[in-house]
Coordinates of C-alpha atoms in Angstrom, one line a residue:
X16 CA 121.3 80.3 101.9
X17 CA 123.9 78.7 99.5
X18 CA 125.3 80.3 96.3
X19 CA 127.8 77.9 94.5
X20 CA 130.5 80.1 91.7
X21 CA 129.9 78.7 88.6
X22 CA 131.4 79.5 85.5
X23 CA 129.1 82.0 83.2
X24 CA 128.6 82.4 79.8
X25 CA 126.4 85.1 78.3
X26 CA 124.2 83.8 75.2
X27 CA 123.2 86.5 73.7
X28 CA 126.1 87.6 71.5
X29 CA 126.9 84.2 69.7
X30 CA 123.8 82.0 70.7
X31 CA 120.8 83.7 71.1
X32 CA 118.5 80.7 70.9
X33 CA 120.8 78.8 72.4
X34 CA 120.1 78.6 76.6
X35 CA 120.1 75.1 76.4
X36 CA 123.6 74.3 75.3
X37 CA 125.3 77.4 76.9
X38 CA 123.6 75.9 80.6
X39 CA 124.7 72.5 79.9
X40 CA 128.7 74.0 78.8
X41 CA 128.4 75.7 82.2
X42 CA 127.3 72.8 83.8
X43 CA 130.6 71.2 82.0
X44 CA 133.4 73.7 82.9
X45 CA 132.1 73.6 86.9
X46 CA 133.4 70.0 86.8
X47 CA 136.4 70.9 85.0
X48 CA 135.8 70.6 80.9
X49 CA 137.5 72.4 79.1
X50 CA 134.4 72.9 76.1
X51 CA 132.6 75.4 74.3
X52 CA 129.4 76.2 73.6
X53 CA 130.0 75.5 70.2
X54 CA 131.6 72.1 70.9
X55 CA 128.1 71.1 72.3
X56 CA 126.0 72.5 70.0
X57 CA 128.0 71.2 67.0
X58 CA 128.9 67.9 67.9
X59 CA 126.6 66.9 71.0
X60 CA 123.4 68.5 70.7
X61 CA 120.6 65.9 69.4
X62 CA 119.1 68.3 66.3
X63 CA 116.2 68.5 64.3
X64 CA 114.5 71.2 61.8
X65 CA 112.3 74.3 63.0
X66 CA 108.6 73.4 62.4
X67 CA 107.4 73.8 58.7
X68 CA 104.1 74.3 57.8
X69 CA 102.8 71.5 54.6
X70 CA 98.8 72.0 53.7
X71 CA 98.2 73.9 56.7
X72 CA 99.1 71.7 59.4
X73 CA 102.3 72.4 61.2
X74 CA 105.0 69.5 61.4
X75 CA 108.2 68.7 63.7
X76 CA 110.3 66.4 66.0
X77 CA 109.5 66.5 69.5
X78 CA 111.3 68.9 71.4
X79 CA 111.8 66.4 74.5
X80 CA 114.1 64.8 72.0
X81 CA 115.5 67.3 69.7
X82 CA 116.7 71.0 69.7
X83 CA 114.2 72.5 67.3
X84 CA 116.4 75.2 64.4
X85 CA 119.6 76.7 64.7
X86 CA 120.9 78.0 68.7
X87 CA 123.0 80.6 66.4
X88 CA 120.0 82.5 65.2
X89 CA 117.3 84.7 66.3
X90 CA 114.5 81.7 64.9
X91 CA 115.8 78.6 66.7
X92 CA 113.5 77.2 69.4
X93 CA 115.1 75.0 72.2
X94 CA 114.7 71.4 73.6
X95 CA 114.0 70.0 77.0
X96 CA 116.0 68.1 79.7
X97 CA 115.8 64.8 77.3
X98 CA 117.6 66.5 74.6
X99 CA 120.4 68.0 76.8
X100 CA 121.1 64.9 79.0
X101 CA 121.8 63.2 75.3
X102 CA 124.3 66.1 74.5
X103 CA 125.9 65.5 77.8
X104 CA 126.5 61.6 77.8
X105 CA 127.7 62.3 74.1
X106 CA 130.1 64.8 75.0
X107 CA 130.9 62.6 78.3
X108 CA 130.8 59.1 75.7
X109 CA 129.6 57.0 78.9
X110 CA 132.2 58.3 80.9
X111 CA 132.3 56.0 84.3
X112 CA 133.1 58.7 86.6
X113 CA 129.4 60.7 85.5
X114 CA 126.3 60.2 85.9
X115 CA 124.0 62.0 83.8
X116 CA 120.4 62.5 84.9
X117 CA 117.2 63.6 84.2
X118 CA 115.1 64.6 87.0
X119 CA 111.3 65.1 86.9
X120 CA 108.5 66.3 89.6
X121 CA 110.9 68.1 91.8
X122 CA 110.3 72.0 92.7
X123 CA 113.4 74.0 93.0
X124 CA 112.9 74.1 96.6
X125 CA 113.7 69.8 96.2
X126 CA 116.4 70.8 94.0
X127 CA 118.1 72.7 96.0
X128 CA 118.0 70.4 99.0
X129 CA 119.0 67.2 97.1
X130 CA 121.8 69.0 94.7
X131 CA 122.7 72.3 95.5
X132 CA 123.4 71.7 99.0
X133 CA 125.8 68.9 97.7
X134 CA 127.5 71.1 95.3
X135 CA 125.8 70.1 92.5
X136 CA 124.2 72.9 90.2
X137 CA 121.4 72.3 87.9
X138 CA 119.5 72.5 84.3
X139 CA 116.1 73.5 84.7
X140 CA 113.5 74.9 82.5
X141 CA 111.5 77.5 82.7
X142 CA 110.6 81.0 81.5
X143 CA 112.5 84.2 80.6
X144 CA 112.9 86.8 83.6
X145 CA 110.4 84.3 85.5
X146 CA 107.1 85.6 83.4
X147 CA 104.0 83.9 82.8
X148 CA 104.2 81.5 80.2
X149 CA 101.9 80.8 77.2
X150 CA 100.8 78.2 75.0
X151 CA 102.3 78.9 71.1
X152 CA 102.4 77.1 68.2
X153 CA 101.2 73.7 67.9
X154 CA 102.5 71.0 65.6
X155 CA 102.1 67.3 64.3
X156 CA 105.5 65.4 65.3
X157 CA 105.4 63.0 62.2
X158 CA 106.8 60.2 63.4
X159 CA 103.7 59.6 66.0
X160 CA 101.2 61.2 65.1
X161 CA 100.9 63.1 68.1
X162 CA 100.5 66.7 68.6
X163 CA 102.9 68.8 71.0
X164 CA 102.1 72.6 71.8
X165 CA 104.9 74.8 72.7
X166 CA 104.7 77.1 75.8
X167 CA 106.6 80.5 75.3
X168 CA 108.5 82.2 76.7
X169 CA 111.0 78.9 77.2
X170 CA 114.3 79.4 78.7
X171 CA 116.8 77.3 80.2
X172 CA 118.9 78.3 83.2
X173 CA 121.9 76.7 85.9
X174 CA 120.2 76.8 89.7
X175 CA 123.1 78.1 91.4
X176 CA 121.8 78.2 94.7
X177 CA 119.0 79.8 96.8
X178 CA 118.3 82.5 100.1
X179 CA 115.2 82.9 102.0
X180 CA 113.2 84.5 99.2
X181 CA 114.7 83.7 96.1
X182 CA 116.5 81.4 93.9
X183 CA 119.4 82.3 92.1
X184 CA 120.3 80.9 88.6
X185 CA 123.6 81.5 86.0
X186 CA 121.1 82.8 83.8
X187 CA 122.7 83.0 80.1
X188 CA 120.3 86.1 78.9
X189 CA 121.4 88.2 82.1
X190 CA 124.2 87.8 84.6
X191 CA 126.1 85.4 87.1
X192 CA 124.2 84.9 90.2
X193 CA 120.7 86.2 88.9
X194 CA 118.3 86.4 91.9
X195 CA 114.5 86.0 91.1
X196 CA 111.6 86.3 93.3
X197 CA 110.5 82.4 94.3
X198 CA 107.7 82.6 94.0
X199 CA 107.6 83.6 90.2
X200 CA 111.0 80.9 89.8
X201 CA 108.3 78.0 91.2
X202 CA 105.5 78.6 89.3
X203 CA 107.9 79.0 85.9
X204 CA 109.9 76.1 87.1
X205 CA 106.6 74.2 87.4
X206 CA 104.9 75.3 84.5
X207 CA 107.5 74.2 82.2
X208 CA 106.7 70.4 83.8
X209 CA 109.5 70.4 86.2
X210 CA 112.1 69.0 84.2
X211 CA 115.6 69.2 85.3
X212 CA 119.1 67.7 84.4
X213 CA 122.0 66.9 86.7
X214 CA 125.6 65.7 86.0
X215 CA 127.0 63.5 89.1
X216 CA 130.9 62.1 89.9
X217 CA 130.2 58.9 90.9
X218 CA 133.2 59.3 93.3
X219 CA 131.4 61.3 95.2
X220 CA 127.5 60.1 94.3
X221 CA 126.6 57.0 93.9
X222 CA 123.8 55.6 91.5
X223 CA 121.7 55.3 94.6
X224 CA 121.8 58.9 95.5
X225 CA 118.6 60.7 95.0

């Protein structure tokens, strides 16, 4: 069992479709920055329109890349760990003593072992309250050609730590110290393709750290 304090910032008054940004300012004022949710969002957060419909067919950016609408409404619809770890090395401007990373392919449980256990807490995606996700909307992301489905219902939480039967996560539509059931936590976690996001001092992890 380890539970690391994090700072905690509830989305729901101010950002409602914003879990991404409020996880990543969170992330930010563990290691000391003094920055807002509104600072990130505004300045840091890679952007791009909510899909528009043209002839029938459904167009927009790719959500790896780009928050999709507007965190300060009800209609926005989020981004994934690509997205974020841009918004973090812009806030940080290449900062030397951070590393920003994006980590794929690892459960929680890994997680847990190779960052929480260090004192390191962590973006990951995966569904609100834990529940089964679904596939939504599909679109044409213009630039490629290619078509990207969205899985609902998307959420993005800090991994604060873990005990025998659970993993517990800031969770920005709840509380501090949220515990869910693992089980459900793993199979969101891994349903949302395991992405993850970390932010490193070099001082203390070096580039060849897992």
């Amino acid at each position: 069992m380890k539970i690391l304090d994090c700072p905690f910032i509830d989305q729901r008054e101010k950002y409602p479709t914003g879990c991404e940004s409020v996880s990543a300012v969170m992330l930010l004022r563990h290691f000391g920055f003094d920055v807002t949710p509104e600072d990130f969002i505004d300045t840091c957060l890679p952007k791009a329109p909510e899909p528009v419909c043209e002839n029938g067919v459904w167009y927009a950016a790719n959500p790896q890349h780009f928050y999709l609408g507007d965190p300060y409404t009800d209609d926005g619809w989020g981004c994934f760990a690509p997205a974020v770890c841009a918004g973090l090395r812009n806030y940080l401007e290449n900062s030397p003593d951070y590393d920003v990373r994006e980590v794929y392919g690892q459960t929680l449980s890994d997680l847990c072992r190779d960052y929480i256990d260090r004192g390191i807490p962590v973006i990951v995606f995966a569904t609100m309250g834990m529940a089964e996700l679904r596939e939504s909307r599909t679109w044409t992301i213009p630039e490629t050609g290619e078509t990207y489905t969205w899985k609902t219902p998307m959420h993005c939480l800090l991994l604060v730590g873990y005990t025998e039967d659970a993993f517990v996560f800031n969770d920005p539509l709840a509380a501090k110290q949220t515990f869910y059931p693992a089980g459900k936590a793993l199979s969101a976690h891994a349903g949302m393709g395991m992405q993850a996001a970390v932010l490193l001092p070099r001082d203390r992890f070096p580039l060849s750290v897992k």
